[in-house]
Amino acid sequence: MVRYRLRTLKHHLIYFLILAFLPLAGQAGQFDEIAPLLKEHCLKCHGGAKKNGDLDLRSLKSLLEGGEGGPVFVPGQPEKSRLVTQLHPGADPHMPPKSQLSEAEITLMQKWVTHFRSPEEIDHEPTPEDIAETLPPGRQPEEAIDILLERKWDDKGIAPASSIDDGSFLRRITLDLLGRIPTREERTRFLADTRPDKRLALIDDLLNSKSHARHFAEIFNLVLLGRSGSGGATRADRQKHFLPYLRWVFETNRPWNKVGYDFIVGRPETPEEQGASWFLYEQDNDSGKMATSTATALLGTQLQCAQCHDHPVAPEIEQKHYWGLVAFFDRTRNVRTKNGPGLGERAAGGYNKFANLEGESSESELVFLTGQTVVEPEGRQDKDDMKNYLVGPPGDWITPPKPKKKGDKPVITTEVEQVPLPKFSRRKELARLALDNNPAFSRALVNRLWAILIGRGIVHPVDKMNSAHPPSHPALLAWLAKDFAANGFDVRRTCRAILRSRAYALSTIHPAETPPAVDSFARGIDKPLPAEALYRSILVALGSEAHENGTVDRENTYRDGFVKTYPDIFAENFSPSVQQAMFAANGKVVEKILSSADLPLLSRLNESGDNGSLTEELFLATLGRIPDHEERTQTLSYLMDRTDRPSAAIKQILWALFNSAEFRMNH
Amino acid sequence: MNGAQQNCGNPEHGLHRRRFLEGMTAGAISSLSWAGLFSNPAFAEAAKKTQKRCILLWLCGGPSQFETWDPKPGTTTSGPFGSIPTSIPGIHFSELMPKCASIAHKTAVIRSMKTSASEHTQAINLLQRGHKPRPPFTRPTIGSVLSQQLGQLDSAIPNFILLDPCPEGNEFKGFKAGNWAGWLGAEYSPVRTGGDFGIPHVDKLDSITTNDHEAREDLRSFFSKKFENDTRSKAASSHNAVYGRVKGLMSCAHLFDLERLPQQDRERYGPGTFGQHALLARNLVEEGAPFVMVANGMPWDCHVFNHEIYQMVVPDLDNIIYQLHQDLEERGMLDDTLVIAMGEFGRTPWLNAARGRDHYPNAWSLTMFGSGIAEGAVVGATDKLGFDVTGQAFDEQNLFATIFAALGINPHGEFQIPSLPNFHYVEDKSEPIREVLA
Amino acid sequence: MKVDIAKGSSFKLPTHCLSLARGEDNQFYAACFDGGIYALPQIRWGKPNKLAEHRNYASGVNWSRANRELISSGYDGHLLWINPDKKQTTREIKAHEFWSWQSTISPNGKFIASSTGQYLCGGYKYEPAQEKEPSIRVYEVLTGREAHHFPHIPPVESVAFSNDGKFLAAGNLMGEVRIWNLETEKEVARIQTGNFTGWGIIKGHYFTGGIFSLAFSPDDSEILLAGMGSTRDPAAGNGKQLWERWQWRDGAVERTGSANDSEIGQGLMETLAIHPGGKIFAMAGRLFKGQWNTAIFDLATGSLLAATDTKMRVSKAVWNEDGTRLYLGGSSGQPKGMKDIEKTDWGKVKVLKVSVS
């Protein structure tokens, strides 16, 4: 790929200045030195769930605020700092109360206090954004990726792995973008292509294809809403509403902020936008689920743990943020129109209190994760009124009718002509806060795309983007997010950049004795195939046409068998189970697929002349390469032992190849 | 319970302790020779020769010590359940545990556990791995380590079995989906089954002969291991590890079938899932499984309705521990099988606003019996209201040192994995809890 | 109908208050975790007066007009007859081996009923085991003689007499209510509502919840039930703040009403109290999510008339004689410090001023 060149002396200087400051980059860098110690020994009593002496030690900011007795340290003077003096043996009061920090740990605290520089002082130190800014202007986004990664590699003395060959590249990108291995024809064509920029052309061809849109629609269906539907929602519901919408999103490369609006606000103006309402509709009027689903899917952060108390280790997530987010959804009410499901919203009500474990209850406010609050323009509305609506709801939303039978629940109309729309919409306010000028929104999507294509997020796991999970490459994440937002939240652009980068094409094999850590992105990352990709790839290898048609749309028990057995999709850890191996070894599904009489490959193989070419065919069809000498020998031997049952032998060899790690992984 | 009484007042136990001290020279007390951990060095030798097994009853969620092994009757923290005397003079358990009380003189209880993690995810990891996390390294769980130490490489029966019929369990669910085996590698992660998690597809299909079935796997293994070696791929290694288990699992799948257990046994263990799977564990261990962990979601985490639930789960556990002890004793397996019942922490002395108890790692209890464990040992004590440990407290490292020692493994031995720093089974030369070892 | 609620006085008790009773001249009595039966002070700054003590939590206290005594019940399974003036226990009966979950005196003052039952594992899914002793016992107030006993599936968490004194109802963990004719001792109705019980899919596979309070309507044609709505995660306490109303007479068992979803939040409801005027009723318990922990409903229509958050868990609600005050007994949890826990009074009774127009 293109190498970065230091254009001007100015860039030289800035670059080296950055390098000098890199270890201290950002305020967090300094606090990071003592953060692990505080987390291990102090946060239990001075953290999220408890704050003894009113002292919160989870962040630099809260540490600086001190506690009941005022500041806990004096910069530069450890002997005057309670943060240090109370750690010594015999101190009274002694911290921690029931244990003793080691000499090394006390020294660390001492050093930190001695060398402490206030946030004002280190304000001028470069942030990840600053570092990213130093990139020479006018560069393609993929060059920025290369530059930022290479800087870190240089800094740590890491040599990246080499690039993969064309055949491997084709397999990798076809799996990533189309969710299957390449066909024989695609492979032959690509390998024969002599254009020097054929990889770039391939990237664009695939990104612009309908197959890709369909694959990403499938992936995002699972990633945004999970595999199993919530409550009574079925796969049929997703197929009917959600998938067509997602397909349209990826076919037209709809700007992702518009997608966010489609989900949260849910006011479709065209028929294509209709299915987006399913995102919230599926949560069945449960505002808690709407909130957690939105936070995970669009903001990359899990909020569930803040339901009962402040987050134990990420201080920026408090209970009020969870309940605040819930409040934005509290007026939502599912409706059905003749065009499908819709998200009605009331103009009144939706006021709640929440209790913590101590039993203290607080009123939940319309507060977003950033701390921004929304004040209702007309003040608190407990009683509803038609005049508060732009599109009025059924009359019984305003005045619930007298029930026919004494004490029955009043029946509220949910079949409507038009989706009820209040003048003041909480969800619209939320969309504004969450999607406009919210870097977290861009970072979340960009991180997810990186994880899907590279195999691991810059923040890992992708749904835990909080202060307890810092990015491995803060500047890279910041740059990608900014580029994404500045270019109309263009998903395809970011994907294209990642795919064109040097990092994307690196081999998973690294020459070093101890290969560089996986989060350095200095080598390729093994990506286990999700169920659908595994199934589809088997069909492609066998020459079946069904792989194109065998999408989520159609009822398919074989694919379902795979989905049930291999449910993980972009899991945090790859954890194969013995049940999966049993499914492969003894399950009927695999057996039936291999036994289908009309598979082109099998007929071709059965007609194959000598065992030598048969062996090659087997490898080419499944692994996309010819066998090496040892593999050839083993396979020939296997065939020779079974001359009385050649088709059984072929099936068995196919089974062995399909169940090899080489087939199972995208590597 | 007087905090000064570190042992249990049982004169026999006092004798153990004295003999132990007599057997050591002053210098040897600080020596970390594994054999020296026991009062009787001959035991150490014997331990090494026999095949050891372990059953862990994992009481996820954190069981309340007040309603189990360390009741505080007549105090503001007692809760509504009283205490009953046990077969050890001067020692009382909760009135909800009459059966364990009757065999207390044959088991051991530790009341002075003090650990540092108060949230489930951190605490489960801490008590399952025996050490605080040290990224980027993932310490293997106790089951993985023991399955490596006690298991046979090519045994049919899996070396690490997790019986957990509850698919959910919040933080425990997250833990179950995580990395059990750490730096030992995926072949030491558990085979998980139980309840609806059966082991499906245990029988070979008729459409393939047994020879071909095995040969096919051999061929697969050849291709796949070659790929693993050529690429040094960890993912490939995990992948291959599970295929390596298929044959063994097929041959012993019947051992996982609850329906095949004798009806009287099933009735004795109580009808609930936990009891039934504890029985299954006993059966598996009898058949040679070295480590079986039995869990059932996180039922002990009663922030709300503590006493309404504990009136049911504690008697259930009481019966299960009792039946396990009786069965193992009857089968002559007690000397070679270690049984542990514990959670990741205890519960608060005070009742919260929802009339439940919250998490409490500050002072909590667990019980053990079997291989290497002193009979009738009650180690440690807590103060009058159960707020804190009086006297010496023990943490996860002491506990793990004890478990390893009891099973004939030197706790301060090294893992000796190339490419890793020198990790020991137990770090910092943490001592086992001597009073609990036979 | 309009109902207004305002804060009134409050009293401290040594420990959580599980039950309250109204005696003569609006003298209130409390039953608490420490086992004590207390007379609440008549003046705001007075101290509660301990009259008797159970050996375990005191779970019920009832006023007997006939002999001007209290009858209390506790987790020790005992019933105590107490003379409040002399602070003497005049009779003690061991009613049950296990706890008395709830006790109640019949409106005509003749009988005292107490329900029991330990939840024990009785099935693969931890369904409750069958009872080991009769789950409900009924005694004559004046003599202490056992008049009836009835079977049920434990734990039986609530028990109530009809206003005409002819029937007795009892509800359990599984949401089953049985109603007996006291004269014939026959079961005349059985209500099965699964809505009050959760099976802990998320945390643990056992049943939680149940019917914590029962009350017959003034004309006895219907019965109100209260508890917590079913949820996959009862350990979080996040089921609905639920009441249901059922008709039960003459074999026509049918639900005639329940709390409106739009008016209720989440949390366990432990107590129901029908207003002396017979038109409204109060329900109270714990607030997990929502607006209130104490609410007043229109008995006929079931709609919410007024509600408030008293910022504590309420176990028992009792009206004063003319229905202008609602007494709520409960607590906000035990103090957590070792020093405070033995010394601090952490139980509470809060009084609400209620006006109905």
mmCIF file of N, CA and C in Angstrom, chain A residues 613-659:
data_model
loop_
_atom_site.group_PDB
_atom_site.id
_atom_site.type_symbol
_atom_site.label_atom_id
_atom_site.label_comp_id
_atom_site.label_asym_id
_atom_site.label_seq_id
_atom_site.Cartn_x
_atom_site.Cartn_y
_atom_site.Cartn_z
ATOM 1 N N SER A 613 -6.236 -35.743 -9.661
ATOM 2 C CA SER A 613 -7.019 -34.542 -9.982
ATOM 3 C C SER A 613 -8.220 -34.432 -9.068
ATOM 4 N N LEU A 614 -8.727 -35.574 -8.655
ATOM 5 C CA LEU A 614 -9.843 -35.554 -7.705
ATOM 6 C C LEU A 614 -9.423 -34.851 -6.422
ATOM 7 N N THR A 615 -8.255 -35.193 -5.954
ATOM 8 C CA THR A 615 -7.740 -34.568 -4.738
ATOM 9 C C THR A 615 -7.606 -33.061 -4.910
ATOM 10 N N GLU A 616 -7.057 -32.666 -6.030
ATOM 11 C CA GLU A 616 -6.914 -31.224 -6.280
ATOM 12 C C GLU A 616 -8.261 -30.534 -6.302
ATOM 13 N N GLU A 617 -9.209 -31.170 -6.999
ATOM 14 C CA GLU A 617 -10.553 -30.605 -7.077
ATOM 15 C C GLU A 617 -11.144 -30.389 -5.698
ATOM 16 N N LEU A 618 -10.955 -31.400 -4.853
ATOM 17 C CA LEU A 618 -11.526 -31.312 -3.508
ATOM 18 C C LEU A 618 -10.967 -30.099 -2.757
ATOM 19 N N PHE A 619 -9.657 -29.925 -2.844
ATOM 20 C CA PHE A 619 -9.036 -28.810 -2.132
ATOM 21 C C PHE A 619 -9.411 -27.468 -2.737
ATOM 22 N N LEU A 620 -9.413 -27.422 -4.064
ATOM 23 C CA LEU A 620 -9.732 -26.155 -4.721
ATOM 24 C C LEU A 620 -11.160 -25.732 -4.396
ATOM 25 N N ALA A 621 -12.056 -26.703 -4.412
ATOM 26 C CA ALA A 621 -13.460 -26.353 -4.179
ATOM 27 C C ALA A 621 -13.684 -25.844 -2.761
ATOM 28 N N THR A 622 -13.015 -26.473 -1.805
ATOM 29 C CA THR A 622 -13.297 -26.108 -0.408
ATOM 30 C C THR A 622 -12.364 -25.025 0.100
ATOM 31 N N LEU A 623 -11.057 -25.264 0.001
ATOM 32 C CA LEU A 623 -10.115 -24.320 0.592
ATOM 33 C C LEU A 623 -9.562 -23.318 -0.415
ATOM 34 N N GLY A 624 -9.913 -23.493 -1.679
ATOM 35 C CA GLY A 624 -9.467 -22.528 -2.676
ATOM 36 C C GLY A 624 -7.992 -22.613 -3.003
ATOM 37 N N ARG A 625 -7.406 -23.761 -2.786
ATOM 38 C CA ARG A 625 -5.981 -23.925 -3.112
ATOM 39 C C ARG A 625 -5.716 -25.399 -3.409
ATOM 40 N N ILE A 626 -4.543 -25.640 -3.957
ATOM 41 C CA ILE A 626 -4.196 -27.050 -4.188
ATOM 42 C C ILE A 626 -3.505 -27.593 -2.940
ATOM 43 N N PRO A 627 -3.617 -28.890 -2.719
ATOM 44 C CA PRO A 627 -2.999 -29.480 -1.532
ATOM 45 C C PRO A 627 -1.487 -29.493 -1.653
ATOM 46 N N ASP A 628 -0.816 -29.455 -0.502
ATOM 47 C CA ASP A 628 0.634 -29.632 -0.579
ATOM 48 C C ASP A 628 0.940 -31.130 -0.585
ATOM 49 N N HIS A 629 2.203 -31.439 -0.563
ATOM 50 C CA HIS A 629 2.603 -32.833 -0.768
ATOM 51 C C HIS A 629 2.016 -33.758 0.298
ATOM 52 N N GLU A 630 2.148 -33.353 1.560
ATOM 53 C CA GLU A 630 1.655 -34.220 2.653
ATOM 54 C C GLU A 630 0.145 -34.407 2.565
ATOM 55 N N GLU A 631 -0.541 -33.299 2.309
ATOM 56 C CA GLU A 631 -2.005 -33.370 2.230
ATOM 57 C C GLU A 631 -2.427 -34.267 1.077
ATOM 58 N N ARG A 632 -1.709 -34.136 0.006
ATOM 59 C CA ARG A 632 -2.009 -34.974 -1.166
ATOM 60 C C ARG A 632 -1.834 -36.437 -0.807
ATOM 61 N N THR A 633 -0.728 -36.743 -0.161
ATOM 62 C CA THR A 633 -0.444 -38.131 0.196
ATOM 63 C C THR A 633 -1.551 -38.694 1.083
ATOM 64 N N GLN A 634 -1.917 -37.937 2.118
ATOM 65 C CA GLN A 634 -2.945 -38.410 3.038
ATOM 66 C C GLN A 634 -4.266 -38.648 2.324
ATOM 67 N N THR A 635 -4.606 -37.713 1.470
ATOM 68 C CA THR A 635 -5.904 -37.827 0.789
ATOM 69 C C THR A 635 -5.919 -39.005 -0.173
ATOM 70 N N LEU A 636 -4.841 -39.163 -0.907
ATOM 71 C CA LEU A 636 -4.760 -40.296 -1.845
ATOM 72 C C LEU A 636 -4.873 -41.608 -1.086
ATOM 73 N N SER A 637 -4.168 -41.655 0.018
ATOM 74 C CA SER A 637 -4.207 -42.866 0.842
ATOM 75 C C SER A 637 -5.631 -43.156 1.296
ATOM 76 N N TYR A 638 -6.329 -42.107 1.696
ATOM 77 C CA TYR A 638 -7.720 -42.266 2.157
ATOM 78 C C TYR A 638 -8.597 -42.832 1.045
ATOM 79 N N LEU A 639 -8.376 -42.330 -0.162
ATOM 80 C CA LEU A 639 -9.172 -42.791 -1.300
ATOM 81 C C LEU A 639 -8.840 -44.234 -1.651
ATOM 82 N N MET A 640 -7.565 -44.553 -1.592
ATOM 83 C CA MET A 640 -7.127 -45.909 -1.945
ATOM 84 C C MET A 640 -7.717 -46.948 -1.027
ATOM 85 N N ASP A 641 -7.937 -46.566 0.238
ATOM 86 C CA ASP A 641 -8.502 -47.522 1.195
ATOM 87 C C ASP A 641 -9.991 -47.728 0.988
ATOM 88 N N ARG A 642 -10.569 -46.955 0.088
ATOM 89 C CA ARG A 642 -12.025 -47.021 -0.038
ATOM 90 C C ARG A 642 -12.491 -47.145 -1.480
ATOM 91 N N THR A 643 -11.778 -47.939 -2.222
ATOM 92 C CA THR A 643 -12.139 -48.041 -3.638
ATOM 93 C C THR A 643 -13.500 -48.695 -3.826
ATOM 94 N N ASP A 644 -13.968 -49.391 -2.785
ATOM 95 C CA ASP A 644 -15.281 -50.034 -2.912
ATOM 96 C C ASP A 644 -16.415 -49.056 -2.611
ATOM 97 N N ARG A 645 -16.088 -47.932 -2.079
ATOM 98 C CA ARG A 645 -17.143 -46.954 -1.759
ATOM 99 C C ARG A 645 -16.647 -45.528 -2.049
ATOM 100 N N PRO A 646 -16.368 -45.265 -3.313
ATOM 101 C CA PRO A 646 -15.728 -43.989 -3.674
ATOM 102 C C PRO A 646 -16.559 -42.757 -3.300
ATOM 103 N N SER A 647 -17.880 -42.818 -3.516
ATOM 104 C CA SER A 647 -18.639 -41.591 -3.210
ATOM 105 C C SER A 647 -18.700 -41.341 -1.716
ATOM 106 N N ALA A 648 -18.729 -42.415 -0.924
ATOM 107 C CA ALA A 648 -18.674 -42.227 0.523
ATOM 108 C C ALA A 648 -17.342 -41.590 0.904
ATOM 109 N N ALA A 649 -16.277 -42.077 0.275
ATOM 110 C CA ALA A 649 -14.950 -41.531 0.591
ATOM 111 C C ALA A 649 -14.885 -40.046 0.268
ATOM 112 N N ILE A 650 -15.458 -39.696 -0.885
ATOM 113 C CA ILE A 650 -15.440 -38.280 -1.274
ATOM 114 C C ILE A 650 -16.184 -37.437 -0.252
ATOM 115 N N LYS A 651 -17.343 -37.917 0.157
ATOM 116 C CA LYS A 651 -18.119 -37.181 1.172
ATOM 117 C C LYS A 651 -17.305 -37.007 2.448
ATOM 118 N N GLN A 652 -16.608 -38.078 2.805
ATOM 119 C CA GLN A 652 -15.850 -38.004 4.054
ATOM 120 C C GLN A 652 -14.695 -37.025 3.961
ATOM 121 N N ILE A 653 -14.056 -37.008 2.803
ATOM 122 C CA ILE A 653 -12.938 -36.062 2.634
ATOM 123 C C ILE A 653 -13.476 -34.638 2.651
ATOM 124 N N LEU A 654 -14.615 -34.445 1.990
ATOM 125 C CA LEU A 654 -15.239 -33.119 2.032
ATOM 126 C C LEU A 654 -15.532 -32.726 3.475
ATOM 127 N N TRP A 655 -16.077 -33.679 4.222
ATOM 128 C CA TRP A 655 -16.377 -33.420 5.639
ATOM 129 C C TRP A 655 -15.112 -32.983 6.374
ATOM 130 N N ALA A 656 -14.024 -33.714 6.126
ATOM 131 C CA ALA A 656 -12.770 -33.395 6.819
ATOM 132 C C ALA A 656 -12.294 -31.997 6.465
ATOM 133 N N LEU A 657 -12.463 -31.615 5.195
ATOM 134 C CA LEU A 657 -12.025 -30.282 4.772
ATOM 135 C C LEU A 657 -12.933 -29.198 5.330
ATOM 136 N N PHE A 658 -14.239 -29.449 5.280
ATOM 137 C CA PHE A 658 -15.173 -28.444 5.803
ATOM 138 C C PHE A 658 -14.977 -28.224 7.300
ATOM 139 N N ASN A 659 -14.547 -29.269 7.993
ATOM 140 C CA ASN A 659 -14.391 -29.139 9.434
ATOM 141 C C ASN A 659 -12.964 -28.837 9.865
#
